[in-house]
Amino acid sequence: MQRGQTLRKWFWITAAGAVLFAACGKDNPFLPEVRQDNEVWIQSDGFNPKTLKVSAGTTVEWINKDSEVHLVDSGTPGNPTLLFTSTNIKPGSSWSHTFTKAGTYDYYCRIHGRTGTILVE
Ligand SMILES: [Cu+2]
Protein backbone atom coordinates (compact mmCIF):
# COMPACT_ATOMS: atom_id res chain seq x y z
CA MET A 1 0.00 0.00 0.00
CA GLN A 2 1.18 3.50 -0.82
CA ARG A 3 1.83 6.05 1.91
CA GLY A 4 -1.06 8.24 0.72
CA GLN A 5 -3.47 5.32 0.79
CA THR A 6 -2.36 4.32 4.29
CA LEU A 7 -2.94 7.86 5.55
CA ARG A 8 -6.38 7.95 3.94
CA LYS A 9 -7.21 4.57 5.47
CA TRP A 10 -6.26 5.79 8.97
CA PHE A 11 -8.16 9.01 8.40
CA TRP A 12 -11.36 7.08 7.72
CA ILE A 13 -10.82 4.66 10.61
CA THR A 14 -10.29 7.62 12.95
CA ALA A 15 -13.33 9.44 11.58
CA ALA A 16 -15.52 6.34 11.93
CA GLY A 17 -14.24 5.88 15.49
CA ALA A 18 -15.08 9.49 16.36
CA VAL A 19 -18.60 9.09 14.97
CA LEU A 20 -19.10 5.85 16.94
CA PHE A 21 -17.75 7.46 20.11
CA ALA A 22 -20.11 10.41 19.73
CA ALA A 23 -23.07 8.11 19.07
CA CYS A 24 -22.40 6.11 22.24
CA GLY A 25 -21.90 9.20 24.37
CA LYS A 26 -24.15 10.77 26.97
CA ASP A 27 -25.76 13.19 24.56
CA ASN A 28 -26.75 10.57 22.04
CA PRO A 29 -30.05 11.83 20.60
CA PHE A 30 -31.06 8.25 19.79
CA LEU A 31 -31.11 7.19 23.44
CA PRO A 32 -34.02 8.28 25.66
CA GLU A 33 -33.05 10.97 28.17
CA VAL A 34 -33.16 9.91 31.79
CA ARG A 35 -34.75 12.19 34.37
CA GLN A 36 -32.43 12.82 37.32
CA ASP A 37 -33.64 12.43 40.92
CA ASN A 38 -33.77 16.21 41.50
CA GLU A 39 -35.55 17.04 38.25
CA VAL A 40 -39.16 17.79 37.48
CA TRP A 41 -39.90 17.64 33.79
CA ILE A 42 -42.60 20.01 32.61
CA GLN A 43 -44.40 18.14 29.87
CA SER A 44 -47.49 18.86 27.83
CA ASP A 45 -49.54 16.66 30.18
CA GLY A 46 -48.21 18.17 33.41
CA PHE A 47 -45.35 17.86 35.90
CA ASN A 48 -43.34 14.65 35.84
CA PRO A 49 -43.29 13.37 38.51
CA LYS A 50 -46.35 15.02 40.01
CA THR A 51 -44.85 14.46 43.48
CA LEU A 52 -41.06 14.58 43.81
CA LYS A 53 -39.46 13.35 47.02
CA VAL A 54 -36.07 14.85 47.90
CA SER A 55 -33.93 15.32 50.99
CA ALA A 56 -33.43 18.73 52.60
CA GLY A 57 -30.74 20.76 50.88
CA THR A 58 -31.61 19.46 47.42
CA THR A 59 -31.77 21.86 44.51
CA VAL A 60 -34.79 20.91 42.45
CA GLU A 61 -34.64 21.76 38.78
CA TRP A 62 -37.78 22.23 36.72
CA ILE A 63 -36.95 21.54 33.09
CA ASN A 64 -39.36 22.62 30.39
CA LYS A 65 -39.70 19.73 27.96
CA ASP A 66 -42.83 21.27 26.46
CA SER A 67 -43.27 23.69 23.57
CA GLU A 68 -44.91 26.39 25.71
CA VAL A 69 -43.68 28.75 28.42
CA HIS A 70 -44.49 27.70 32.01
CA LEU A 71 -44.13 29.47 35.34
CA VAL A 72 -43.74 27.64 38.64
CA ASP A 73 -45.33 29.31 41.66
CA SER A 74 -45.49 27.95 45.22
CA GLY A 75 -48.92 27.15 46.62
CA THR A 76 -52.05 26.18 44.78
CA PRO A 77 -54.02 28.05 42.10
CA GLY A 78 -55.62 31.04 43.82
CA ASN A 79 -53.56 30.49 47.00
CA PRO A 80 -49.91 31.32 46.29
CA THR A 81 -47.66 30.84 49.34
CA LEU A 82 -44.95 33.21 48.06
CA LEU A 83 -42.20 30.77 49.07
CA PHE A 84 -40.79 30.59 45.57
CA THR A 85 -41.70 31.87 42.14
CA SER A 86 -39.85 31.06 38.97
CA THR A 87 -39.13 33.31 36.07
CA ASN A 88 -40.74 32.35 32.77
CA ILE A 89 -39.41 28.89 31.95
CA LYS A 90 -39.12 28.80 28.18
CA PRO A 91 -39.15 25.57 26.17
CA GLY A 92 -35.79 23.87 26.59
CA SER A 93 -34.76 25.94 29.60
CA SER A 94 -35.01 25.33 33.33
CA TRP A 95 -35.37 26.97 36.72
CA SER A 96 -34.05 25.77 40.08
CA HIS A 97 -34.89 26.20 43.73
CA THR A 98 -33.09 24.80 46.78
CA PHE A 99 -35.27 23.33 49.53
CA THR A 100 -33.50 23.68 52.87
CA LYS A 101 -36.29 22.61 55.25
CA ALA A 102 -38.36 19.45 55.42
CA GLY A 103 -41.98 19.86 54.47
CA THR A 104 -44.61 19.47 51.78
CA TYR A 105 -44.38 22.16 49.14
CA ASP A 106 -47.28 22.43 46.73
CA TYR A 107 -46.74 24.38 43.56
CA TYR A 108 -48.57 25.07 40.34
CA CYS A 109 -48.06 26.55 36.92
CA ARG A 110 -49.28 30.13 37.04
CA ILE A 111 -50.05 30.05 33.34
CA HIS A 112 -51.84 26.71 33.06
CA GLY A 113 -52.90 25.87 36.61
CA ARG A 114 -51.39 22.39 36.65
CA THR A 115 -50.20 21.32 40.09
CA GLY A 116 -47.34 19.39 41.65
CA THR A 117 -45.73 18.75 45.02
CA ILE A 118 -42.17 18.68 46.34
CA LEU A 119 -41.88 16.45 49.40
CA VAL A 120 -38.77 17.41 51.35
CA GLU A 121 -37.58 14.93 53.99
CU1 LIG B 1 -47.73 25.76 32.39
PDB file of C-alpha atoms and ligand atoms in Angstrom:
ATOM      1  CA  MET A   1       0.000   0.000   0.000  1.00  0.00           C
ATOM      2  CA  GLN A   2       1.182   3.502  -0.816  1.00  0.00           C
ATOM      3  CA  ARG A   3       1.831   6.055   1.912  1.00  0.00           C
ATOM      4  CA  GLY A   4      -1.064   8.245   0.719  1.00  0.00           C
ATOM      5  CA  GLN A   5      -3.472   5.324   0.787  1.00  0.00           C
ATOM      6  CA  THR A   6      -2.355   4.318   4.286  1.00  0.00           C
ATOM      7  CA  LEU A   7      -2.937   7.856   5.554  1.00  0.00           C
ATOM      8  CA  ARG A   8      -6.382   7.948   3.939  1.00  0.00           C
ATOM      9  CA  LYS A   9      -7.208   4.571   5.474  1.00  0.00           C
ATOM     10  CA  TRP A  10      -6.259   5.786   8.965  1.00  0.00           C
ATOM     11  CA  PHE A  11      -8.155   9.007   8.397  1.00  0.00           C
ATOM     12  CA  TRP A  12     -11.360   7.084   7.717  1.00  0.00           C
ATOM     13  CA  ILE A  13     -10.817   4.663  10.610  1.00  0.00           C
ATOM     14  CA  THR A  14     -10.294   7.622  12.955  1.00  0.00           C
ATOM     15  CA  ALA A  15     -13.332   9.439  11.575  1.00  0.00           C
ATOM     16  CA  ALA A  16     -15.516   6.337  11.931  1.00  0.00           C
ATOM     17  CA  GLY A  17     -14.239   5.882  15.491  1.00  0.00           C
ATOM     18  CA  ALA A  18     -15.080   9.494  16.357  1.00  0.00           C
ATOM     19  CA  VAL A  19     -18.598   9.092  14.974  1.00  0.00           C
ATOM     20  CA  LEU A  20     -19.104   5.855  16.944  1.00  0.00           C
ATOM     21  CA  PHE A  21     -17.750   7.464  20.109  1.00  0.00           C
ATOM     22  CA  ALA A  22     -20.110  10.410  19.730  1.00  0.00           C
ATOM     23  CA  ALA A  23     -23.072   8.115  19.067  1.00  0.00           C
ATOM     24  CA  CYS A  24     -22.397   6.106  22.240  1.00  0.00           C
ATOM     25  CA  GLY A  25     -21.904   9.204  24.375  1.00  0.00           C
ATOM     26  CA  LYS A  26     -24.147  10.768  26.973  1.00  0.00           C
ATOM     27  CA  ASP A  27     -25.763  13.194  24.558  1.00  0.00           C
ATOM     28  CA  ASN A  28     -26.749  10.568  22.043  1.00  0.00           C
ATOM     29  CA  PRO A  29     -30.047  11.831  20.598  1.00  0.00           C
ATOM     30  CA  PHE A  30     -31.063   8.249  19.792  1.00  0.00           C
ATOM     31  CA  LEU A  31     -31.112   7.194  23.441  1.00  0.00           C
ATOM     32  CA  PRO A  32     -34.015   8.281  25.656  1.00  0.00           C
ATOM     33  CA  GLU A  33     -33.053  10.968  28.175  1.00  0.00           C
ATOM     34  CA  VAL A  34     -33.159   9.908  31.791  1.00  0.00           C
ATOM     35  CA  ARG A  35     -34.753  12.190  34.369  1.00  0.00           C
ATOM     36  CA  GLN A  36     -32.432  12.825  37.316  1.00  0.00           C
ATOM     37  CA  ASP A  37     -33.638  12.434  40.923  1.00  0.00           C
ATOM     38  CA  ASN A  38     -33.774  16.209  41.497  1.00  0.00           C
ATOM     39  CA  GLU A  39     -35.550  17.036  38.246  1.00  0.00           C
ATOM     40  CA  VAL A  40     -39.160  17.792  37.479  1.00  0.00           C
ATOM     41  CA  TRP A  41     -39.900  17.641  33.793  1.00  0.00           C
ATOM     42  CA  ILE A  42     -42.596  20.006  32.608  1.00  0.00           C
ATOM     43  CA  GLN A  43     -44.395  18.142  29.872  1.00  0.00           C
ATOM     44  CA  SER A  44     -47.493  18.856  27.829  1.00  0.00           C
ATOM     45  CA  ASP A  45     -49.541  16.661  30.176  1.00  0.00           C
ATOM     46  CA  GLY A  46     -48.208  18.168  33.413  1.00  0.00           C
ATOM     47  CA  PHE A  47     -45.350  17.861  35.895  1.00  0.00           C
ATOM     48  CA  ASN A  48     -43.336  14.650  35.838  1.00  0.00           C
ATOM     49  CA  PRO A  49     -43.288  13.366  38.511  1.00  0.00           C
ATOM     50  CA  LYS A  50     -46.354  15.016  40.012  1.00  0.00           C
ATOM     51  CA  THR A  51     -44.852  14.459  43.477  1.00  0.00           C
ATOM     52  CA  LEU A  52     -41.063  14.580  43.812  1.00  0.00           C
ATOM     53  CA  LYS A  53     -39.458  13.345  47.020  1.00  0.00           C
ATOM     54  CA  VAL A  54     -36.073  14.855  47.899  1.00  0.00           C
ATOM     55  CA  SER A  55     -33.930  15.320  50.991  1.00  0.00           C
ATOM     56  CA  ALA A  56     -33.434  18.732  52.597  1.00  0.00           C
ATOM     57  CA  GLY A  57     -30.740  20.765  50.877  1.00  0.00           C
ATOM     58  CA  THR A  58     -31.613  19.456  47.418  1.00  0.00           C
ATOM     59  CA  THR A  59     -31.773  21.863  44.515  1.00  0.00           C
ATOM     60  CA  VAL A  60     -34.793  20.907  42.449  1.00  0.00           C
ATOM     61  CA  GLU A  61     -34.643  21.757  38.782  1.00  0.00           C
ATOM     62  CA  TRP A  62     -37.782  22.226  36.717  1.00  0.00           C
ATOM     63  CA  ILE A  63     -36.955  21.536  33.087  1.00  0.00           C
ATOM     64  CA  ASN A  64     -39.359  22.619  30.391  1.00  0.00           C
ATOM     65  CA  LYS A  65     -39.696  19.728  27.957  1.00  0.00           C
ATOM     66  CA  ASP A  66     -42.826  21.266  26.464  1.00  0.00           C
ATOM     67  CA  SER A  67     -43.269  23.687  23.568  1.00  0.00           C
ATOM     68  CA  GLU A  68     -44.913  26.388  25.712  1.00  0.00           C
ATOM     69  CA  VAL A  69     -43.678  28.749  28.424  1.00  0.00           C
ATOM     70  CA  HIS A  70     -44.488  27.698  32.006  1.00  0.00           C
ATOM     71  CA  LEU A  71     -44.134  29.470  35.341  1.00  0.00           C
ATOM     72  CA  VAL A  72     -43.743  27.635  38.643  1.00  0.00           C
ATOM     73  CA  ASP A  73     -45.334  29.313  41.662  1.00  0.00           C
ATOM     74  CA  SER A  74     -45.490  27.946  45.221  1.00  0.00           C
ATOM     75  CA  GLY A  75     -48.923  27.150  46.620  1.00  0.00           C
ATOM     76  CA  THR A  76     -52.051  26.178  44.781  1.00  0.00           C
ATOM     77  CA  PRO A  77     -54.017  28.047  42.097  1.00  0.00           C
ATOM     78  CA  GLY A  78     -55.622  31.044  43.817  1.00  0.00           C
ATOM     79  CA  ASN A  79     -53.561  30.486  46.997  1.00  0.00           C
ATOM     80  CA  PRO A  80     -49.905  31.320  46.293  1.00  0.00           C
ATOM     81  CA  THR A  81     -47.656  30.841  49.342  1.00  0.00           C
ATOM     82  CA  LEU A  82     -44.949  33.210  48.060  1.00  0.00           C
ATOM     83  CA  LEU A  83     -42.199  30.765  49.072  1.00  0.00           C
ATOM     84  CA  PHE A  84     -40.787  30.585  45.569  1.00  0.00           C
ATOM     85  CA  THR A  85     -41.696  31.867  42.142  1.00  0.00           C
ATOM     86  CA  SER A  86     -39.847  31.060  38.973  1.00  0.00           C
ATOM     87  CA  THR A  87     -39.135  33.309  36.070  1.00  0.00           C
ATOM     88  CA  ASN A  88     -40.740  32.351  32.766  1.00  0.00           C
ATOM     89  CA  ILE A  89     -39.411  28.891  31.947  1.00  0.00           C
ATOM     90  CA  LYS A  90     -39.118  28.802  28.182  1.00  0.00           C
ATOM     91  CA  PRO A  91     -39.149  25.570  26.172  1.00  0.00           C
ATOM     92  CA  GLY A  92     -35.787  23.871  26.595  1.00  0.00           C
ATOM     93  CA  SER A  93     -34.764  25.945  29.602  1.00  0.00           C
ATOM     94  CA  SER A  94     -35.005  25.331  33.326  1.00  0.00           C
ATOM     95  CA  TRP A  95     -35.366  26.971  36.721  1.00  0.00           C
ATOM     96  CA  SER A  96     -34.045  25.774  40.079  1.00  0.00           C
ATOM     97  CA  HIS A  97     -34.894  26.201  43.735  1.00  0.00           C
ATOM     98  CA  THR A  98     -33.094  24.803  46.776  1.00  0.00           C
ATOM     99  CA  PHE A  99     -35.272  23.326  49.529  1.00  0.00           C
ATOM    100  CA  THR A 100     -33.501  23.678  52.868  1.00  0.00           C
ATOM    101  CA  LYS A 101     -36.294  22.611  55.247  1.00  0.00           C
ATOM    102  CA  ALA A 102     -38.355  19.449  55.423  1.00  0.00           C
ATOM    103  CA  GLY A 103     -41.984  19.864  54.472  1.00  0.00           C
ATOM    104  CA  THR A 104     -44.608  19.473  51.783  1.00  0.00           C
ATOM    105  CA  TYR A 105     -44.384  22.161  49.140  1.00  0.00           C
ATOM    106  CA  ASP A 106     -47.280  22.434  46.732  1.00  0.00           C
ATOM    107  CA  TYR A 107     -46.739  24.380  43.556  1.00  0.00           C
ATOM    108  CA  TYR A 108     -48.569  25.067  40.335  1.00  0.00           C
ATOM    109  CA  CYS A 109     -48.056  26.551  36.916  1.00  0.00           C
ATOM    110  CA  ARG A 110     -49.283  30.130  37.045  1.00  0.00           C
ATOM    111  CA  ILE A 111     -50.046  30.048  33.335  1.00  0.00           C
ATOM    112  CA  HIS A 112     -51.844  26.708  33.057  1.00  0.00           C
ATOM    113  CA  GLY A 113     -52.895  25.868  36.614  1.00  0.00           C
ATOM    114  CA  ARG A 114     -51.385  22.392  36.650  1.00  0.00           C
ATOM    115  CA  THR A 115     -50.205  21.320  40.091  1.00  0.00           C
ATOM    116  CA  GLY A 116     -47.342  19.395  41.648  1.00  0.00           C
ATOM    117  CA  THR A 117     -45.732  18.746  45.021  1.00  0.00           C
ATOM    118  CA  ILE A 118     -42.172  18.678  46.337  1.00  0.00           C
ATOM    119  CA  LEU A 119     -41.880  16.446  49.400  1.00  0.00           C
ATOM    120  CA  VAL A 120     -38.768  17.408  51.347  1.00  0.00           C
ATOM    121  CA  GLU A 121     -37.577  14.932  53.986  1.00  0.00           C
TER     122      GLU A 121
HETATM  123 CU    CU B   1     -47.734  25.761  32.385  1.00  0.00          CU
END
